[in-house]
C-alpha positions as protocol buffer text, in pm:
chain_id: "A"
residue {
  index: 1
  type: THR
  ca { x: -164 y: -1255 z: -202 }
}
residue {
  index: 2
  type: GLY
  ca { x: -413 y: -1475 z: -383 }
}
residue {
  index: 3
  type: SER
  ca { x: -633 y: -1158 z: -422 }
}
residue {
  index: 4
  type: GLY
  ca { x: -387 y: -910 z: -551 }
}
residue {
  index: 5
  type: LEU
  ca { x: -61 y: -719 z: -473 }
}
residue {
  index: 6
  type: TYR
  ca { x: -50 y: -495 z: -166 }
}
residue {
  index: 7
  type: ARG
  ca { x: 196 y: -236 z: -30 }
}
residue {
  index: 8
  type: PHE
  ca { x: 241 y: -205 z: 344 }
}
residue {
  index: 9
  type: ASP
  ca { x: 378 y: 116 z: 504 }
}
residue {
  index: 10
  type: GLY
  ca { x: 397 y: -30 z: 858 }
}
residue {
  index: 11
  type: ILE
  ca { x: 48 y: 87 z: 944 }
}
residue {
  index: 12
  type: VAL
  ca { x: -181 y: 48 z: 645 }
}
residue {
  index: 13
  type: PHE
  ca { x: -217 y: -205 z: 359 }
}
residue {
  index: 14
  type: GLU
  ca { x: -283 y: -44 z: 23 }
}
residue {
  index: 15
  type: ALA
  ca { x: -380 y: -228 z: -306 }
}
residue {
  index: 16
  type: PHE
  ca { x: -124 y: -179 z: -586 }
}
residue {
  index: 17
  type: ARG
  ca { x: -273 y: 17 z: -872 }
}
residue {
  index: 18
  type: PRO
  ca { x: -82 y: 4 z: -1204 }
}
residue {
  index: 19
  type: HIS
  ca { x: -70 y: 297 z: -1444 }
}
residue {
  index: 20
  type: PRO
  ca { x: -378 y: 337 z: -1659 }
}
residue {
  index: 21
  type: GLY
  ca { x: -386 y: 83 z: -1934 }
}
residue {
  index: 22
  type: GLU
  ca { x: -160 y: -164 z: -1743 }
}
residue {
  index: 23
  type: GLN
  ca { x: -258 y: -454 z: -1525 }
}
residue {
  index: 24
  type: LEU
  ca { x: -96 y: -752 z: -1345 }
}
residue {
  index: 25
  type: LEU
  ca { x: -113 y: -1089 z: -1536 }
}
residue {
  index: 26
  type: SER
  ca { x: -323 y: -1228 z: -1253 }
}
residue {
  index: 27
  type: ILE
  ca { x: -440 y: -1126 z: -906 }
}
residue {
  index: 28
  type: ASP
  ca { x: -289 y: -1445 z: -769 }
}
residue {
  index: 29
  type: VAL
  ca { x: 62 y: -1326 z: -692 }
}
residue {
  index: 30
  type: THR
  ca { x: 282 y: -1598 z: -546 }
}
residue {
  index: 31
  type: SER
  ca { x: 624 y: -1418 z: -523 }
}
residue {
  index: 32
  type: VAL
  ca { x: 762 y: -1068 z: -507 }
}
residue {
  index: 33
  type: PHE
  ca { x: 1128 y: -980 z: -531 }
}
residue {
  index: 34
  type: SER
  ca { x: 1302 y: -638 z: -496 }
}
residue {
  index: 35
  type: ALA
  ca { x: 1611 y: -618 z: -724 }
}
residue {
  index: 36
  type: SER
  ca { x: 1918 y: -404 z: -629 }
}
residue {
  index: 37
  type: SER
  ca { x: 1803 y: -155 z: -893 }
}
residue {
  index: 38
  type: GLY
  ca { x: 1478 y: -92 z: -704 }
}
residue {
  index: 39
  type: ASP
  ca { x: 1280 y: -278 z: -968 }
}
residue {
  index: 40
  type: LEU
  ca { x: 1022 y: -533 z: -847 }
}
residue {
  index: 41
  type: TRP
  ca { x: 960 y: -877 z: -993 }
}
residue {
  index: 42
  type: PHE
  ca { x: 624 y: -1056 z: -948 }
}
residue {
  index: 43
  type: GLY
  ca { x: 539 y: -1418 z: -1015 }
}
residue {
  index: 44
  type: TYR
  ca { x: 198 y: -1580 z: -1042 }
}
residue {
  index: 45
  type: SER
  ca { x: 28 y: -1907 z: -950 }
}
residue {
  index: 46
  type: SER
  ca { x: -61 y: -1964 z: -1313 }
}
residue {
  index: 47
  type: GLY
  ca { x: 294 y: -1885 z: -1421 }
}
residue {
  index: 48
  type: GLY
  ca { x: 441 y: -1585 z: -1593 }
}
residue {
  index: 49
  type: ALA
  ca { x: 630 y: -1291 z: -1445 }
}
residue {
  index: 50
  type: SER
  ca { x: 606 y: -920 z: -1438 }
}
residue {
  index: 51
  type: LEU
  ca { x: 877 y: -653 z: -1388 }
}
residue {
  index: 52
  type: LEU
  ca { x: 773 y: -320 z: -1232 }
}
residue {
  index: 53
  type: SER
  ca { x: 1037 y: -70 z: -1342 }
}
residue {
  index: 54
  type: GLU
  ca { x: 1008 y: 312 z: -1315 }
}
residue {
  index: 55
  type: GLY
  ca { x: 638 y: 265 z: -1240 }
}
residue {
  index: 56
  type: HIS
  ca { x: 551 y: 58 z: -1553 }
}
residue {
  index: 57
  type: LEU
  ca { x: 486 y: -311 z: -1590 }
}
residue {
  index: 58
  type: THR
  ca { x: 658 y: -543 z: -1838 }
}
residue {
  index: 59
  type: HIS
  ca { x: 513 y: -897 z: -1865 }
}
residue {
  index: 60
  type: PHE
  ca { x: 700 y: -1227 z: -1948 }
}
residue {
  index: 61
  type: THR
  ca { x: 500 y: -1525 z: -2058 }
}
residue {
  index: 62
  type: GLN
  ca { x: 573 y: -1844 z: -2252 }
}
residue {
  index: 63
  type: ALA
  ca { x: 614 y: -1632 z: -2569 }
}
residue {
  index: 64
  type: ASP
  ca { x: 913 y: -1462 z: -2394 }
}
residue {
  index: 65
  type: GLY
  ca { x: 1068 y: -1784 z: -2276 }
}
residue {
  index: 66
  type: PHE
  ca { x: 913 y: -1776 z: -1937 }
}
residue {
  index: 67
  type: LEU
  ca { x: 710 y: -2090 z: -1870 }
}
residue {
  index: 68
  type: HIS
  ca { x: 339 y: -2030 z: -1823 }
}
residue {
  index: 69
  type: GLY
  ca { x: 94 y: -2240 z: -1627 }
}
residue {
  index: 70
  type: ARG
  ca { x: 311 y: -2332 z: -1326 }
}
residue {
  index: 71
  type: ASN
  ca { x: 350 y: -2167 z: -990 }
}
residue {
  index: 72
  type: VAL
  ca { x: 640 y: -1912 z: -960 }
}
residue {
  index: 73
  type: LYS
  ca { x: 794 y: -1970 z: -619 }
}
residue {
  index: 74
  type: ARG
  ca { x: 1094 y: -1731 z: -595 }
}
residue {
  index: 75
  type: PHE
  ca { x: 1323 y: -1485 z: -769 }
}
residue {
  index: 76
  type: LEU
  ca { x: 1685 y: -1409 z: -679 }
}
residue {
  index: 77
  type: GLU
  ca { x: 1947 y: -1175 z: -821 }
}
residue {
  index: 78
  type: ASP
  ca { x: 2311 y: -1288 z: -860 }
}
residue {
  index: 79
  type: ASP
  ca { x: 2621 y: -1082 z: -844 }
}
residue {
  index: 80
  type: ASN
  ca { x: 2616 y: -1032 z: -1224 }
}
residue {
  index: 81
  type: GLY
  ca { x: 2276 y: -861 z: -1214 }
}
residue {
  index: 82
  type: GLY
  ca { x: 2099 y: -1176 z: -1361 }
}
residue {
  index: 83
  type: VAL
  ca { x: 1765 y: -1287 z: -1212 }
}
residue {
  index: 84
  type: TRP
  ca { x: 1691 y: -1648 z: -1136 }
}
residue {
  index: 85
  type: SER
  ca { x: 1331 y: -1776 z: -1107 }
}
residue {
  index: 86
  type: ALA
  ca { x: 1220 y: -2102 z: -940 }
}
residue {
  index: 87
  type: THR
  ca { x: 901 y: -2232 z: -1077 }
}
residue {
  index: 88
  type: LEU
  ca { x: 721 y: -2567 z: -1060 }
}
residue {
  index: 89
  type: ALA
  ca { x: 784 y: -2589 z: -1441 }
}
residue {
  index: 90
  type: GLY
  ca { x: 1167 y: -2547 z: -1395 }
}
residue {
  index: 91
  type: LEU
  ca { x: 1446 y: -2311 z: -1333 }
}
residue {
  index: 92
  type: ARG
  ca { x: 1490 y: -1985 z: -1548 }
}
residue {
  index: 93
  type: TYR
  ca { x: 1753 y: -1730 z: -1579 }
}
residue {
  index: 94
  type: TYR
  ca { x: 1711 y: -1369 z: -1701 }
}
residue {
  index: 95
  type: ARG
  ca { x: 1993 y: -1154 z: -1827 }
}
residue {
  index: 96
  type: ASP
  ca { x: 2014 y: -875 z: -2089 }
}
residue {
  index: 97
  type: GLY
  ca { x: 1638 y: -908 z: -2171 }
}
residue {
  index: 98
  type: VAL
  ca { x: 1639 y: -1282 z: -2241 }
}
residue {
  index: 99
  type: TRP
  ca { x: 1498 y: -1572 z: -2033 }
}
residue {
  index: 100
  type: THR
  ca { x: 1699 y: -1899 z: -2055 }
}
residue {
  index: 101
  type: SER
  ca { x: 1559 y: -2236 z: -1952 }
}
residue {
  index: 102
  type: ILE
  ca { x: 1803 y: -2422 z: -1729 }
}
residue {
  index: 103
  type: GLY
  ca { x: 1788 y: -2793 z: -1802 }
}
residue {
  index: 104
  type: ALA
  ca { x: 2001 y: -3088 z: -1918 }
}
residue {
  index: 105
  type: ASP
  ca { x: 2258 y: -2857 z: -2087 }
}
residue {
  index: 106
  type: TRP
  ca { x: 2332 y: -2713 z: -1737 }
}
residue {
  index: 107
  type: ALA
  ca { x: 2323 y: -3067 z: -1587 }
}
residue {
  index: 108
  type: TYR
  ca { x: 2022 y: -2947 z: -1380 }
}
residue {
  index: 109
  type: PRO
  ca { x: 1906 y: -3265 z: -1202 }
}
residue {
  index: 110
  type: GLY
  ca { x: 1528 y: -3224 z: -1170 }
}
residue {
  index: 111
  type: PRO
  ca { x: 1196 y: -3151 z: -1332 }
}
residue {
  index: 112
  type: ARG
  ca { x: 1119 y: -2827 z: -1135 }
}
residue {
  index: 113
  type: ALA
  ca { x: 1268 y: -2566 z: -899 }
}
residue {
  index: 114
  type: ASP
  ca { x: 1084 y: -2568 z: -572 }
}
residue {
  index: 115
  type: TRP
  ca { x: 1315 y: -2316 z: -408 }
}
residue {
  index: 116
  type: ILE
  ca { x: 1644 y: -2136 z: -461 }
}
residue {
  index: 117
  type: GLU
  ca { x: 1894 y: -1949 z: -244 }
}
residue {
  index: 118
  type: LEU
  ca { x: 2232 y: -1773 z: -300 }
}
residue {
  index: 119
  type: SER
  ca { x: 2507 y: -1838 z: -45 }
}
residue {
  index: 120
  type: ASP
  ca { x: 2746 y: -1553 z: 49 }
}
residue {
  index: 121
  type: ASP
  ca { x: 3010 y: -1688 z: -193 }
}
residue {
  index: 122
  type: GLY
  ca { x: 2763 y: -1665 z: -485 }
}
residue {
  index: 123
  type: THR
  ca { x: 2675 y: -2035 z: -503 }
}
residue {
  index: 124
  type: LEU
  ca { x: 2317 y: -2092 z: -626 }
}
residue {
  index: 125
  type: TRP
  ca { x: 2140 y: -2368 z: -435 }
}
residue {
  index: 126
  type: ALA
  ca { x: 1823 y: -2531 z: -571 }
}
residue {
  index: 127
  type: ALA
  ca { x: 1567 y: -2785 z: -447 }
}
residue {
  index: 128
  type: THR
  ca { x: 1482 y: -2953 z: -783 }
}
residue {
  index: 129
  type: GLY
  ca { x: 1194 y: -3172 z: -685 }
}
residue {
  index: 130
  type: GLU
  ca { x: 1428 y: -3471 z: -666 }
}
residue {
  index: 131
  type: THR
  ca { x: 1747 y: -3350 z: -499 }
}
residue {
  index: 132
  type: LEU
  ca { x: 1943 y: -3058 z: -365 }
}
residue {
  index: 133
  type: ALA
  ca { x: 2178 y: -2921 z: -626 }
}
residue {
  index: 134
  type: TYR
  ca { x: 2414 y: -2626 z: -651 }
}
residue {
  index: 135
  type: LEU
  ca { x: 2581 y: -2410 z: -914 }
}
residue {
  index: 136
  type: ALA
  ca { x: 2923 y: -2282 z: -808 }
}
residue {
  index: 137
  type: PRO
  ca { x: 3021 y: -1925 z: -906 }
}
residue {
  index: 138
  type: GLY
  ca { x: 3141 y: -1912 z: -1264 }
}
residue {
  index: 139
  type: ALA
  ca { x: 3028 y: -2272 z: -1337 }
}
residue {
  index: 140
  type: SER
  ca { x: 2802 y: -2365 z: -1625 }
}
residue {
  index: 141
  type: SER
  ca { x: 2670 y: -2693 z: -1471 }
}
residue {
  index: 142
  type: PHE
  ca { x: 2500 y: -2790 z: -1155 }
}
residue {
  index: 143
  type: THR
  ca { x: 2630 y: -3043 z: -907 }
}
residue {
  index: 144
  type: ASP
  ca { x: 2388 y: -3292 z: -749 }
}
residue {
  index: 145
  type: THR
  ca { x: 2458 y: -3326 z: -377 }
}
residue {
  index: 146
  type: GLY
  ca { x: 2298 y: -3666 z: -366 }
}
residue {
  index: 147
  type: LEU
  ca { x: 2053 y: -3562 z: -98 }
}
residue {
  index: 148
  type: ARG
  ca { x: 1712 y: -3692 z: -218 }
}
residue {
  index: 149
  type: LEU
  ca { x: 1422 y: -3452 z: -158 }
}
residue {
  index: 150
  type: GLY
  ca { x: 1055 y: -3430 z: -247 }
}
residue {
  index: 151
  type: TYR
  ca { x: 894 y: -3087 z: -255 }
}
residue {
  index: 152
  type: ALA
  ca { x: 1124 y: -2880 z: -34 }
}
residue {
  index: 153
  type: VAL
  ca { x: 1193 y: -2526 z: 71 }
}
residue {
  index: 154
  type: PHE
  ca { x: 1508 y: -2423 z: 259 }
}
residue {
  index: 155
  type: ALA
  ca { x: 1713 y: -2135 z: 415 }
}
residue {
  index: 156
  type: LEU
  ca { x: 2083 y: -2080 z: 434 }
}
residue {
  index: 157
  type: THR
  ca { x: 2227 y: -1973 z: 771 }
}
residue {
  index: 158
  type: PRO
  ca { x: 2533 y: -1751 z: 837 }
}
residue {
  index: 159
  type: ASP
  ca { x: 2704 y: -2037 z: 1021 }
}
residue {
  index: 160
  type: GLY
  ca { x: 2718 y: -2255 z: 706 }
}
residue {
  index: 161
  type: HIS
  ca { x: 2410 y: -2470 z: 733 }
}
residue {
  index: 162
  type: ILE
  ca { x: 2099 y: -2527 z: 530 }
}
residue {
  index: 163
  type: TRP
  ca { x: 1769 y: -2587 z: 702 }
}
residue {
  index: 164
  type: ILE
  ca { x: 1548 y: -2782 z: 470 }
}
residue {
  index: 165
  type: ASN
  ca { x: 1179 y: -2855 z: 507 }
}
residue {
  index: 166
  type: ASP
  ca { x: 1115 y: -3159 z: 287 }
}
residue {
  index: 167
  type: GLU
  ca { x: 776 y: -3314 z: 235 }
}
residue {
  index: 168
  type: HIS
  ca { x: 913 y: -3662 z: 316 }
}
residue {
  index: 169
  type: GLN
  ca { x: 1183 y: -3605 z: 574 }
}
residue {
  index: 170
  type: GLY
  ca { x: 1044 y: -3308 z: 755 }
}
residue {
  index: 171
  type: LEU
  ca { x: 1290 y: -3050 z: 894 }
}
residue {
  index: 172
  type: ILE
  ca { x: 1652 y: -3140 z: 836 }
}
residue {
  index: 173
  type: ARG
  ca { x: 1983 y: -2949 z: 886 }
}
residue {
  index: 174
  type: VAL
  ca { x: 2268 y: -2990 z: 644 }
}
residue {
  index: 175
  type: GLN
  ca { x: 2625 y: -2857 z: 675 }
}
residue {
  index: 176
  type: LEU
  ca { x: 2776 y: -2674 z: 383 }
}
residue {
  index: 177
  type: LEU
  ca { x: 3135 y: -2773 z: 307 }
}
residue {
  index: 178
  type: PRO
  ca { x: 3406 y: -2527 z: 209 }
}
residue {
  index: 179
  type: SER
  ca { x: 3477 y: -2727 z: -107 }
}
residue {
  index: 180
  type: GLY
  ca { x: 3113 y: -2720 z: -208 }
}
residue {
  index: 181
  type: GLY
  ca { x: 2869 y: -2994 z: -135 }
}
residue {
  index: 182
  type: ILE
  ca { x: 2717 y: -3093 z: 196 }
}
residue {
  index: 183
  type: THR
  ca { x: 2725 y: -3337 z: 487 }
}
residue {
  index: 184
  type: VAL
  ca { x: 2397 y: -3452 z: 646 }
}
């Protein structure tokens, strides 16, 4: 929440209390993600990320390659154990203790990452602030679908569609193609 991190057991909300001497980077938590390892990732409205592993916090800021000062929207884990982070400052990838900025060298077609999702086949989909793009499994460059978007969030469905809520077009449904790409 904007006033801290809480745990809910189905009946009661309880404020998260880190180990003595540790604290969150901010009380304004904008995203929480549970990795397959059981670790928790937290993102903040002012940027930065924290990893809660074995009860202890590790923080990632601009000094660690994680952009600071921009809202962290979402984390995802890929099939290789890497963690993707969508932020209003761009897309980041974490693997083996290192954050990588995803930009022109990956043909990433936008200034930010409003939202990300992984499809069942391992394709990473991203709303970039300008378009909908995807990274096919094993690829090292994104493909721009040509669908122009403003600020957008979306969800993938089991029947092969993407429901997109775009600031300019409202709610739209897009069909995923087996070859990659989309039809509107």
